[in-house]
PDB file of C-alpha atoms and ligand atoms in Angstrom:
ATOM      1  CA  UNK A   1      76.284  94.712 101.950  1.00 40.00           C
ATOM      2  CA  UNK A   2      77.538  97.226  98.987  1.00 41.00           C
ATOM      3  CA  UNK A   3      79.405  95.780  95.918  1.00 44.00           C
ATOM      4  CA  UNK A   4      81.813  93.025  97.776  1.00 47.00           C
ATOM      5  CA  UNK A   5      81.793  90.025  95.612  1.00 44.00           C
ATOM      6  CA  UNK A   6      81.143  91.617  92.252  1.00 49.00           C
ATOM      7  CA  UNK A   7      83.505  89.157  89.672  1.00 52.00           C
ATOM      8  CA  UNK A   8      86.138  91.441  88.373  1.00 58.00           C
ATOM      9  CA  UNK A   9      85.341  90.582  84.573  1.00 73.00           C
ATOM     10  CA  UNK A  10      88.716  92.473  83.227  1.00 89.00           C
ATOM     11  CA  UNK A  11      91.980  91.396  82.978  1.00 96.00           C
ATOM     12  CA  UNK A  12      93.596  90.969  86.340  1.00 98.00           C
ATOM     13  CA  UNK A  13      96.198  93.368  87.211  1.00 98.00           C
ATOM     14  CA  UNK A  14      98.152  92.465  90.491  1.00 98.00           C
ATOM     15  CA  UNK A  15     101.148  94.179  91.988  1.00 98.00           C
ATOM     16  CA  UNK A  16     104.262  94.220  93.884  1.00 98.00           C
ATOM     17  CA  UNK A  17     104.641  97.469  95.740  1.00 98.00           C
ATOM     18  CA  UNK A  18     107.920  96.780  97.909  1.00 98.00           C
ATOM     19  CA  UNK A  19     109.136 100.535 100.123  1.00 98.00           C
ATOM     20  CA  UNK A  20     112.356 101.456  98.958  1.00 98.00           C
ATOM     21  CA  UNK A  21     114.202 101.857 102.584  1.00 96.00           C
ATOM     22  CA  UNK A  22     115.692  98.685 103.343  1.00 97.00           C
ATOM     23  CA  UNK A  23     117.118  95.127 101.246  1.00 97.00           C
ATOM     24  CA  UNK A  24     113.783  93.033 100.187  1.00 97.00           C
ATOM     25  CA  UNK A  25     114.095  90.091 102.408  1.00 96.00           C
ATOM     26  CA  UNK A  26     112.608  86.728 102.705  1.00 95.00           C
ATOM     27  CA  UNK A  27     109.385  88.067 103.667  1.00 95.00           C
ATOM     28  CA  UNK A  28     108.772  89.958 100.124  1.00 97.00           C
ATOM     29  CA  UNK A  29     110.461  87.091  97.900  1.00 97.00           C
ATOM     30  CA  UNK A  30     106.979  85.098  99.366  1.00 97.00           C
ATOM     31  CA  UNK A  31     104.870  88.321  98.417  1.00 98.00           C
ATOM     32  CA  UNK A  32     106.552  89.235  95.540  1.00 98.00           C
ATOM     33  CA  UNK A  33     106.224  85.005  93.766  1.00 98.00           C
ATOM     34  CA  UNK A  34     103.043  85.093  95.628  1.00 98.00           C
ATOM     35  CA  UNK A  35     101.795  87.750  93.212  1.00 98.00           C
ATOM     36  CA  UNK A  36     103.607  86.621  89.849  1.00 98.00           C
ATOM     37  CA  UNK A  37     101.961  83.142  90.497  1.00 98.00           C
ATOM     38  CA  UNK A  38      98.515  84.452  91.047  1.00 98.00           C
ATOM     39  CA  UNK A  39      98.748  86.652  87.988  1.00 98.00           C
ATOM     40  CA  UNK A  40     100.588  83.671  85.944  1.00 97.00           C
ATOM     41  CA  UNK A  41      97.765  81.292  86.878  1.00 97.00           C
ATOM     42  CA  UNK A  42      94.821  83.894  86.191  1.00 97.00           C
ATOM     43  CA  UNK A  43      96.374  85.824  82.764  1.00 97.00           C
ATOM     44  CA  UNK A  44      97.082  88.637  84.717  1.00 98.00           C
ATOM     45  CA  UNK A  45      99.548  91.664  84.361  1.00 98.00           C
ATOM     46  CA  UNK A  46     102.004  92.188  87.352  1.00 98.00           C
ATOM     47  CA  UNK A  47     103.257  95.619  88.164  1.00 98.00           C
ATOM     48  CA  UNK A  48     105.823  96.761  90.094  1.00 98.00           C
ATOM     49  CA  UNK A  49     105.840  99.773  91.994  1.00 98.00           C
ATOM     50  CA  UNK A  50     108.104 101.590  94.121  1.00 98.00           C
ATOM     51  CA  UNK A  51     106.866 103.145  97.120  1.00 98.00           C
ATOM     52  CA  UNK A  52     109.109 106.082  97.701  1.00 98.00           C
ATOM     53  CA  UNK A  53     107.117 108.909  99.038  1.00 97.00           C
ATOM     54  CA  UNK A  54     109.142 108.642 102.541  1.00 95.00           C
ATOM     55  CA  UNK A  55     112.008 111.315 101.691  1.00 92.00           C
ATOM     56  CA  UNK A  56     114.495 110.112 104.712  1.00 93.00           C
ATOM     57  CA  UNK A  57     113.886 106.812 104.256  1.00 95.00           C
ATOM     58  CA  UNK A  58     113.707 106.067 100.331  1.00 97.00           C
ATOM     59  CA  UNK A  59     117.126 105.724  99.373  1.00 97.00           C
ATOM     60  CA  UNK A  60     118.056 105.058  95.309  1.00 97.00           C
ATOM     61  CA  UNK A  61     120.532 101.524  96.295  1.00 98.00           C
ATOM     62  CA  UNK A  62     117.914 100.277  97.230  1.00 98.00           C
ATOM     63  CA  UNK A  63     115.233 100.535  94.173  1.00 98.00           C
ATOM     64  CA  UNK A  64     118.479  99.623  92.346  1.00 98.00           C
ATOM     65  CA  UNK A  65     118.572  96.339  94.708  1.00 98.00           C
ATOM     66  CA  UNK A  66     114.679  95.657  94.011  1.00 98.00           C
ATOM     67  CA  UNK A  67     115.359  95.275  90.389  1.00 98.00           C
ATOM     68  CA  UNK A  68     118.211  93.228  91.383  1.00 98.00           C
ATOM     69  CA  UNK A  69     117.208  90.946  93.818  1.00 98.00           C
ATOM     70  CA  UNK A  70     113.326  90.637  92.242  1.00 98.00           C
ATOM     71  CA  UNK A  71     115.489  89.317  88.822  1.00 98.00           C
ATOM     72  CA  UNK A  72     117.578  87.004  90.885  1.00 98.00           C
ATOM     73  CA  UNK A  73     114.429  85.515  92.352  1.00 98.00           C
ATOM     74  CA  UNK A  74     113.327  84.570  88.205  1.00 97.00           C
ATOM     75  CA  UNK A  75     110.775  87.434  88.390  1.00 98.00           C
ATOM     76  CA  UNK A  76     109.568  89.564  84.971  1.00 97.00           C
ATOM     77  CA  UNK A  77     107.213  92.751  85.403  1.00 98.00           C
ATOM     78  CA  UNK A  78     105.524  94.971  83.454  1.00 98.00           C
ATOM     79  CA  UNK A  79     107.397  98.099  82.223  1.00 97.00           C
ATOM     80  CA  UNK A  80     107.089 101.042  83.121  1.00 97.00           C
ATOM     81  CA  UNK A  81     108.174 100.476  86.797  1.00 98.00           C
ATOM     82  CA  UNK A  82     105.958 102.960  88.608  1.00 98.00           C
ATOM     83  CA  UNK A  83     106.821 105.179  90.914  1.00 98.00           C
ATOM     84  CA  UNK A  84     105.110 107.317  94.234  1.00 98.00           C
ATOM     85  CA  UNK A  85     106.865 109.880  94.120  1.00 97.00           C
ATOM     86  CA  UNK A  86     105.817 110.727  90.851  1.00 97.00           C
ATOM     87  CA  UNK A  87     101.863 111.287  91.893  1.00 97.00           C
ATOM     88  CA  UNK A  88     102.781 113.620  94.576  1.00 97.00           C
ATOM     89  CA  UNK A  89      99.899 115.862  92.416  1.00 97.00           C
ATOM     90  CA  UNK A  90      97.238 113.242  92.619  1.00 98.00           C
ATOM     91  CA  UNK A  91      97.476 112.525  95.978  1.00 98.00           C
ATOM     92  CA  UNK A  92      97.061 116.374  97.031  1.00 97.00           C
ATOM     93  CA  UNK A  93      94.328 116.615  94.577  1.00 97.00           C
ATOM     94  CA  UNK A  94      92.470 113.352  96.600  1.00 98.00           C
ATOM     95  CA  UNK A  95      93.543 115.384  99.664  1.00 98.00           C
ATOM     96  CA  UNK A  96      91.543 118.645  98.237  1.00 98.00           C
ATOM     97  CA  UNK A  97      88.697 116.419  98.053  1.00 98.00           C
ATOM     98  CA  UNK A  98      88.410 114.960 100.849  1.00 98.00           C
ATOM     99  CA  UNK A  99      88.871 118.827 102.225  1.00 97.00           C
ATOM    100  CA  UNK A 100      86.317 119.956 100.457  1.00 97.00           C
ATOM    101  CA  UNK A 101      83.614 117.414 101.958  1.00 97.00           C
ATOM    102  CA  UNK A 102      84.912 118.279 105.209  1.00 97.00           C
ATOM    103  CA  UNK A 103      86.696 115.638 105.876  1.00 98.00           C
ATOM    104  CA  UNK A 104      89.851 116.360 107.046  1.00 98.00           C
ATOM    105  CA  UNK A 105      91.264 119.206 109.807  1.00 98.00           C
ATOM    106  CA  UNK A 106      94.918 120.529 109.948  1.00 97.00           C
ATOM    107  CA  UNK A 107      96.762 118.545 113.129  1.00 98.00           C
ATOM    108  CA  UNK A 108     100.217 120.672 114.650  1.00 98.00           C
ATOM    109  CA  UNK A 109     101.093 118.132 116.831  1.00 97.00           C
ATOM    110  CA  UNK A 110     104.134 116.464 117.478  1.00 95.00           C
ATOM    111  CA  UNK A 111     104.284 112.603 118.054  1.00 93.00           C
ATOM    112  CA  UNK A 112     105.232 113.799 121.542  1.00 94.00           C
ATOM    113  CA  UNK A 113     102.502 116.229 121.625  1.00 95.00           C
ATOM    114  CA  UNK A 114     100.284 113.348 121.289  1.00 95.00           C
ATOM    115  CA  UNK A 115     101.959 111.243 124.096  1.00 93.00           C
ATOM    116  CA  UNK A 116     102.273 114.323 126.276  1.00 94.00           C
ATOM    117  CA  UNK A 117      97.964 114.983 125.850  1.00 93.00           C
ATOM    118  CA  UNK A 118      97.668 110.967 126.073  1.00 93.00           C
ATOM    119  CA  UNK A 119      99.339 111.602 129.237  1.00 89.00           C
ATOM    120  CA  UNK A 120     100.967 108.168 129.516  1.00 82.00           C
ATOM    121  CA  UNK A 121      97.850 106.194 130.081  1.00 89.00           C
ATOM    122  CA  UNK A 122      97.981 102.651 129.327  1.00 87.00           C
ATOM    123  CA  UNK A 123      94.263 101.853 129.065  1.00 93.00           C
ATOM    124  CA  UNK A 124      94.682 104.778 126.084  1.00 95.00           C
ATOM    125  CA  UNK A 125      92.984 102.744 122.368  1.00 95.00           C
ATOM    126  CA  UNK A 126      95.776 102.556 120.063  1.00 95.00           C
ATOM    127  CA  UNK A 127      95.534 101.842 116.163  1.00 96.00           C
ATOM    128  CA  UNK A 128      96.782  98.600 114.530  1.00 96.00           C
ATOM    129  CA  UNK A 129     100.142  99.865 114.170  1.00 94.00           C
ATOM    130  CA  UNK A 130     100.481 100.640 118.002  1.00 93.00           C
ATOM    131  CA  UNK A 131      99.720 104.570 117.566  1.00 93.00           C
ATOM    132  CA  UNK A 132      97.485 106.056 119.978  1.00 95.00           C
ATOM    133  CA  UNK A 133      94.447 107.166 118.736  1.00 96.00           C
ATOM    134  CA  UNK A 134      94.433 110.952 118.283  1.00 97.00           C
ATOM    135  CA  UNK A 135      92.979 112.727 121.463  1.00 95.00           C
ATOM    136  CA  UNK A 136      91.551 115.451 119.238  1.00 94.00           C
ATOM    137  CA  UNK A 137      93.987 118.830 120.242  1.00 94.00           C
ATOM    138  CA  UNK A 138      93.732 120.190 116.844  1.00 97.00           C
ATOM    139  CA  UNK A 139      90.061 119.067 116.144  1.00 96.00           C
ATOM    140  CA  UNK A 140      88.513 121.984 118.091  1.00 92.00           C
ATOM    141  CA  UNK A 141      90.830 124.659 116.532  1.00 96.00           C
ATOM    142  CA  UNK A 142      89.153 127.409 115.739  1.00 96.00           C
ATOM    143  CA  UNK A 143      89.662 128.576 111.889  1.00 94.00           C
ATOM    144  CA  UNK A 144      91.333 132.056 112.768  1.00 96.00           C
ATOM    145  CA  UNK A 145      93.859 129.684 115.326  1.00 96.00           C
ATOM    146  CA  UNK A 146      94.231 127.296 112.254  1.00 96.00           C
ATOM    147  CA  UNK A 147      95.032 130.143 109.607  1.00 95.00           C
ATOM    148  CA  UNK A 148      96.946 131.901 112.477  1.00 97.00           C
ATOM    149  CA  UNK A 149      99.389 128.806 113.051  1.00 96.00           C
ATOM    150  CA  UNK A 150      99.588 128.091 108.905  1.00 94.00           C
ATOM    151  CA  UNK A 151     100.835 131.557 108.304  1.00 96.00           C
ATOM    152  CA  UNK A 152     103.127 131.699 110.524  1.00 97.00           C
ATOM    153  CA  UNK A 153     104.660 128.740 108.727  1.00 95.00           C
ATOM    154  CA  UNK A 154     103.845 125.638 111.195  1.00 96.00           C
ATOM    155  CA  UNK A 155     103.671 122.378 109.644  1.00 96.00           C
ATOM    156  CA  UNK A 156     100.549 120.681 109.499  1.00 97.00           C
ATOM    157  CA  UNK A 157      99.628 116.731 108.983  1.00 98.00           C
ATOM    158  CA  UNK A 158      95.735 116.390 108.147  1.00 98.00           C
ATOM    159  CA  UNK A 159      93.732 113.738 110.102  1.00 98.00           C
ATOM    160  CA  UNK A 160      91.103 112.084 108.736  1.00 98.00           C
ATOM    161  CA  UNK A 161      87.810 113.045 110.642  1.00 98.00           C
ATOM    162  CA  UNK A 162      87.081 109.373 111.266  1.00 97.00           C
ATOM    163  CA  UNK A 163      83.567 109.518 112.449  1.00 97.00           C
ATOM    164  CA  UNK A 164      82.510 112.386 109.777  1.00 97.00           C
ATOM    165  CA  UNK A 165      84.375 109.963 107.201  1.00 98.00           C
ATOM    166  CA  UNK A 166      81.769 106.812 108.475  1.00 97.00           C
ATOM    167  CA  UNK A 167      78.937 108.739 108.102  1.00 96.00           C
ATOM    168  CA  UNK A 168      79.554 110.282 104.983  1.00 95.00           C
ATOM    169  CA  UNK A 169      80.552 106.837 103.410  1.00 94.00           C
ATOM    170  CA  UNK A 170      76.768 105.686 104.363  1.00 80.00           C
ATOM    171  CA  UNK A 171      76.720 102.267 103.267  1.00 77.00           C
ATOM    172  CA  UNK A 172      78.362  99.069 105.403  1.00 79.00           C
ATOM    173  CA  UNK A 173      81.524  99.181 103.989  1.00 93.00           C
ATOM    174  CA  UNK A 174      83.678  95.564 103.025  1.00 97.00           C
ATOM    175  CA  UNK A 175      86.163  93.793 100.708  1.00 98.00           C
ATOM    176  CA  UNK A 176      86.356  90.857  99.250  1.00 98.00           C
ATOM    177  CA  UNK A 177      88.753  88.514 100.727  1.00 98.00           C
ATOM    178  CA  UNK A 178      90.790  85.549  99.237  1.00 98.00           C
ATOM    179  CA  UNK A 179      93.503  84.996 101.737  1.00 98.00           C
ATOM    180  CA  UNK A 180      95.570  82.264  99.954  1.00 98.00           C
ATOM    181  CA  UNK A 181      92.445  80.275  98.464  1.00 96.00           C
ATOM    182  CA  UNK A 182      90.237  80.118  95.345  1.00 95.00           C
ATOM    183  CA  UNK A 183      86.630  80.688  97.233  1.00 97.00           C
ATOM    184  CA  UNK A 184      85.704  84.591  98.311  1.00 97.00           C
ATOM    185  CA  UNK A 185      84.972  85.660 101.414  1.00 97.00           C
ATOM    186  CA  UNK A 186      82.982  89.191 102.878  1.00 97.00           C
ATOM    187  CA  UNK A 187      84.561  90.917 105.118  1.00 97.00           C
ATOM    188  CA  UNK A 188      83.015  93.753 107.310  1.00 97.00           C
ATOM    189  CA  UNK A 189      85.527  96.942 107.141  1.00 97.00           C
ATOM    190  CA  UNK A 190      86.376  98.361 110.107  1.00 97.00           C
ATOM    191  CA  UNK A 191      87.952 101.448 109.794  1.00 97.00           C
ATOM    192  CA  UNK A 192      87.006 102.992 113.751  1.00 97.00           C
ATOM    193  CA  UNK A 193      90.065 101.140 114.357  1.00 97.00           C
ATOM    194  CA  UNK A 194      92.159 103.509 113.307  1.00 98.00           C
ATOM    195  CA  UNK A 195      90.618 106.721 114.568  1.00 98.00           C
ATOM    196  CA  UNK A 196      91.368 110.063 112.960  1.00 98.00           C
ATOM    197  CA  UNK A 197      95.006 108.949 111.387  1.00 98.00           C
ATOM    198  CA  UNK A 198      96.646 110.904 109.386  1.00 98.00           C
ATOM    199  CA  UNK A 199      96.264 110.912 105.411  1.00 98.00           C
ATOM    200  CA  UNK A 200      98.499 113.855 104.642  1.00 98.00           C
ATOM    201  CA  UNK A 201     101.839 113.876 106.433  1.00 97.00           C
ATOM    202  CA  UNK A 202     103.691 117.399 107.366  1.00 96.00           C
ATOM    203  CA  UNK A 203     106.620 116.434 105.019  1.00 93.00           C
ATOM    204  CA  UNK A 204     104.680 115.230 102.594  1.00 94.00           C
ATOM    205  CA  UNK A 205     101.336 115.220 100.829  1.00 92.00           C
ATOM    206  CA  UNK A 206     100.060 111.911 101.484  1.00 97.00           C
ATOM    207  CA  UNK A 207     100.270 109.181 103.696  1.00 97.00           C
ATOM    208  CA  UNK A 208     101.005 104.851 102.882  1.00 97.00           C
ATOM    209  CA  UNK A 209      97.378 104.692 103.301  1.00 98.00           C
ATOM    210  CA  UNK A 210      96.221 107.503 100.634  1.00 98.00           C
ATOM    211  CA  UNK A 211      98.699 106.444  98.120  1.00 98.00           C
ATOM    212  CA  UNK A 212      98.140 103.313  98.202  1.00 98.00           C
ATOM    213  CA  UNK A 213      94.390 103.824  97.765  1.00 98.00           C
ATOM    214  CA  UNK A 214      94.674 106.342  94.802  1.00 98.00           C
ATOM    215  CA  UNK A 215      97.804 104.098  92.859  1.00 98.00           C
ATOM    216  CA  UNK A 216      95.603 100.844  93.217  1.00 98.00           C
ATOM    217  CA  UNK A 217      92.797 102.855  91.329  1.00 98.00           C
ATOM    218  CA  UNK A 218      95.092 104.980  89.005  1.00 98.00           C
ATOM    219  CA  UNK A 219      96.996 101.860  88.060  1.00 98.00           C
ATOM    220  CA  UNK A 220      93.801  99.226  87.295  1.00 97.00           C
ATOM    221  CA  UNK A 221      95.127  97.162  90.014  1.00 98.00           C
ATOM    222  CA  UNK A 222      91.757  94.434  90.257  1.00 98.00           C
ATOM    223  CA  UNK A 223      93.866  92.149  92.794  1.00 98.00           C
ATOM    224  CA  UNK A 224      96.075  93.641  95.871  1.00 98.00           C
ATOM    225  CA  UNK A 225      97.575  90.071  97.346  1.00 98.00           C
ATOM    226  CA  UNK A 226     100.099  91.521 100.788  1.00 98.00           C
ATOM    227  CA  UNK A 227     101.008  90.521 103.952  1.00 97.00           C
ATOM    228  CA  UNK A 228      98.084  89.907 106.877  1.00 97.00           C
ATOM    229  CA  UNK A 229     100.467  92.627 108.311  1.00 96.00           C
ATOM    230  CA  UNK A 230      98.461  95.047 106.178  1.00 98.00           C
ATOM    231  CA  UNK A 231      95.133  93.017 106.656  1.00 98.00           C
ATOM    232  CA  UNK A 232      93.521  95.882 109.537  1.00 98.00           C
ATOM    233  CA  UNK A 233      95.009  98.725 106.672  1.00 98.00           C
ATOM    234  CA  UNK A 234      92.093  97.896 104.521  1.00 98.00           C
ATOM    235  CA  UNK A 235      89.258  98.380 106.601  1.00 98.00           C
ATOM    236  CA  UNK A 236      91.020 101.891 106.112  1.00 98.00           C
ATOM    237  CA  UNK A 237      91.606 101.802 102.145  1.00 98.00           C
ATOM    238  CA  UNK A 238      88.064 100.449 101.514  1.00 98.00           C
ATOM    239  CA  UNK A 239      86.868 103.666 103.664  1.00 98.00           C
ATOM    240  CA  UNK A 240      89.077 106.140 101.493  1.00 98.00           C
ATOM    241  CA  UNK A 241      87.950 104.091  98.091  1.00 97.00           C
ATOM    242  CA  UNK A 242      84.196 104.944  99.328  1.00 97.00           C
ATOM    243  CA  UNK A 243      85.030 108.529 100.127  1.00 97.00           C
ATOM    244  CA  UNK A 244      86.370 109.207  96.711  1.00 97.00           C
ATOM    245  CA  UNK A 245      84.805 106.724  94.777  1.00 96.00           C
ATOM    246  CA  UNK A 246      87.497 104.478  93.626  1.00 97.00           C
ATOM    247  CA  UNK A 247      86.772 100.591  92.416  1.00 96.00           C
ATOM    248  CA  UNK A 248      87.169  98.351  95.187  1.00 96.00           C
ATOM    249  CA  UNK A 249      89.916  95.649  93.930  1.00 98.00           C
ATOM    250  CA  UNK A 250      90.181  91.963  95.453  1.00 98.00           C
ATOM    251  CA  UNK A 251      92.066  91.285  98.586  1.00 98.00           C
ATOM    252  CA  UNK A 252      94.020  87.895  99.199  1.00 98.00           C
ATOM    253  CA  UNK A 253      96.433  88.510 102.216  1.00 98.00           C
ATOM    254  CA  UNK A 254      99.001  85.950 102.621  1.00 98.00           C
ATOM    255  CA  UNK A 255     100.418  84.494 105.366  1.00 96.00           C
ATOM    256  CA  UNK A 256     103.261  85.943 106.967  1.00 95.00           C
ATOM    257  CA  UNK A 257     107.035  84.002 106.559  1.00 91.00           C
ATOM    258  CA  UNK A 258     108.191  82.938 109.989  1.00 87.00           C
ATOM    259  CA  UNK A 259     111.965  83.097 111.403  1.00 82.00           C
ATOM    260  CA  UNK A 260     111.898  79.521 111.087  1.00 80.00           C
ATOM    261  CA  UNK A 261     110.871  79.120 107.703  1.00 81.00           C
ATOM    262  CA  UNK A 262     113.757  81.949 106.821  1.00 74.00           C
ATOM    263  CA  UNK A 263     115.942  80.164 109.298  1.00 76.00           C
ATOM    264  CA  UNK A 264     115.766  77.301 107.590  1.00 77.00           C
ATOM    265  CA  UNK A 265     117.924  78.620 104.389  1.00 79.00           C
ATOM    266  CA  UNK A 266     121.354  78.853 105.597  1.00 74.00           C
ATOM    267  CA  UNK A 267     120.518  79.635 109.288  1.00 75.00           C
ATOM    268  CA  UNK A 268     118.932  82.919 108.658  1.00 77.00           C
ATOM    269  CA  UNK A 269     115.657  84.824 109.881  1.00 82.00           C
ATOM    270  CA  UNK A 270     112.707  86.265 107.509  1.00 85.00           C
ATOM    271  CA  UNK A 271     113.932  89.679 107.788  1.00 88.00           C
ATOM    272  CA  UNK A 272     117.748  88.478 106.312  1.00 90.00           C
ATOM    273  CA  UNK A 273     118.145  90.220 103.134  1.00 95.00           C
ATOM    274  CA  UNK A 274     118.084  88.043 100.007  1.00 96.00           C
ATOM    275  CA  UNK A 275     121.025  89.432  98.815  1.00 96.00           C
ATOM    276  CA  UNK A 276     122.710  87.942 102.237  1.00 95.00           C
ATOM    277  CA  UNK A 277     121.434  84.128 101.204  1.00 94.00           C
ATOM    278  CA  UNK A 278     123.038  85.038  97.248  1.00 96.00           C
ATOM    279  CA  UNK A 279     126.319  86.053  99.204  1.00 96.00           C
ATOM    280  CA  UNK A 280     125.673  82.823 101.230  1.00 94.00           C
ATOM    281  CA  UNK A 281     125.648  80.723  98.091  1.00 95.00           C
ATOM    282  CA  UNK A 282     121.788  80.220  99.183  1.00 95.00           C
ATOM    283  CA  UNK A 283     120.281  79.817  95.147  1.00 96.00           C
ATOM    284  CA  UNK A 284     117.207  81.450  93.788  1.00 97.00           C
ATOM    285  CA  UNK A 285     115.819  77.606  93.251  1.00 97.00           C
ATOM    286  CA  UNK A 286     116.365  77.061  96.616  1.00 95.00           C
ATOM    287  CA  UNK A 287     114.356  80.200  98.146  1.00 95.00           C
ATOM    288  CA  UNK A 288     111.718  79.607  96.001  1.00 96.00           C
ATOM    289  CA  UNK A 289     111.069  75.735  96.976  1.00 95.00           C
ATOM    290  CA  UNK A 290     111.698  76.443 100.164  1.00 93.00           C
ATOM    291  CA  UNK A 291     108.529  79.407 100.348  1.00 94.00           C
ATOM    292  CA  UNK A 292     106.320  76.725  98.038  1.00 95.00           C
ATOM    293  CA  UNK A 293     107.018  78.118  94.998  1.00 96.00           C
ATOM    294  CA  UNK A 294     109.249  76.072  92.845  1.00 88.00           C
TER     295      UNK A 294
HETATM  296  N1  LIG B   1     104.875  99.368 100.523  1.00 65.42           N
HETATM  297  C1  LIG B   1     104.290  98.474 101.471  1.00 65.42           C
HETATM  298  C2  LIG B   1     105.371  97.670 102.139  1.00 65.42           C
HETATM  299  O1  LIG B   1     106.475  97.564 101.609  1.00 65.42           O
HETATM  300  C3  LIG B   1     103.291  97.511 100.870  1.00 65.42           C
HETATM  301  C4  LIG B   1     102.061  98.194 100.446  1.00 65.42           C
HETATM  302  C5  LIG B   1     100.951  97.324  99.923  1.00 65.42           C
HETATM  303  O2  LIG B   1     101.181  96.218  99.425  1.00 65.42           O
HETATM  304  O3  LIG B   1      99.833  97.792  99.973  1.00 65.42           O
HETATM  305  O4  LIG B   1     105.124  97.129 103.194  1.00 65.42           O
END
């Protein structure tokens, strides 16, 4: 299998990449020390950066309450503090290129479109995030339909062509994997799981997955340590780092907090907002012991 357990020889970079659209919670106090420890231990840089390319969602309180709440917790990061929305360029660029090979096809459809041509069925494959896989309405277009429905000012989201994507990438594609320990694992990517998602939404430019992909390489990240939430997303990420030939960094995906072990600090879940346990008189001290960190 292609380039999985090559050492990283460079100076580990690892980073904190918390979505601006909601208080950080339990949950990313474990990600967030899980990181700073990982880079303490292996004299590594920690970054922190702010994923705000969702323009509904990404509201400016709430960077202002990751600063906040990620000091409170005793956490330092490198400065500058970087920022999605500022590579709005690069990811259309990576966009471009994965046009240009083909890659990629203009979608029109609605989320209800979708469910309307799905038709309802529950035997229908969905993705890892509980989407249904795309039934392929737009695929087919033909380019004077395509150019007809872009002039006349329709959004359009591009989908990945998944199976033109796996053949072009070739090689058996895979990560190496950490999870919480010190010995390396291969992993095989699968990235059929997610059929042909989207990479470029119709608001804007890129997707979680393409940024993601093109920060991690932009920034040097060598280590991405995140939820097993996000462990099926890299089957995907590996697939776009082969498509536009991007370093493949180390994975370690961590466990995921449960209510109880939230509950546990003044009778509240994983998803209560650390700023609720401060108000609480909950202490930093006693978050951090209580995730393993103290
Ligand atoms: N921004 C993502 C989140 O808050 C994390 C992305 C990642 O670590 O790759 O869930």
């Amino acid at each position: 299998m292609a380039q999985m357990t090559d050492p990283v020889t460079s100076q580990p970079v690892f980073r904190f990449a918390p979505s601006p659209n909601g208080y950080l919670h339990v949950g990313h106090a474990y990600s967030a020390l899980f990181n700073a420890k990982l880079a303490r231990e292996m004299g590594g840089r920690l970054l922190l950066r702010i994923e705000d390319i969702d323009p509904v969602r990404s509201r400016p309180e709430y960077i202002a309450a990751i600063y906040e709440d990620l000091a409170w917790l005793g956490l330092e990061w490198e400065e500058p503090v970087r920022r999605q929305s500022e590579h709005l360029s690069d990811y259309a660029l990576a966009l471009e290129r994965l046009a240009a090979r083909d890659l990629v096809y203009p979608c029109f459809c609605s989320r209800a479109d979708v469910a309307a041509a799905v038709g309802g069925r529950s035997d229908w494959p969905r993705d890892p995030d509980g989407a249904p896989f795309y039934p392929g309405v737009c695929k087919h277009l033909s380019d004077q339909d395509k150019q007809r429905r872009l002039a006349s000012g329709q959004h359009a989201a591009l989908r990945l062509d998944m199976q033109a994507a796996i053949a072009q990438a070739q090689d058996l594609i895979g990560w190496c994997e950490f999870f919480e320990g010190a010995e390396p694992r291969d992993v095989n990517a699968e990235p059929s799981l997610w059929g042909d998602v989207v990479v470029g939404r119709k608001d804007v430019p890129t997707s979680y997955h393409l940024a993601v992909v093109i920060d991690d390489a932009l920034q040097g990240v060598t280590d991405v340590a995140r939820g097993m939430d996000l462990f099926n997303a890299t089957s995907l990420h590996r697939l776009l780092q082969t498509l536009l030939d991007l370093p493949a960094p180390r994975y370690r995906h961590h466990r995921l907090i449960k209510d109880d072990d939230g509950r546990k600090l003044a009778k509240s879940s994983a998803s209560t907002p650390l700023r609720t346990l401060r108000a609480e008189g909950v202490s930093a001290q006693q978050v951090r012991e209580r995730l393993g960190f103290a």
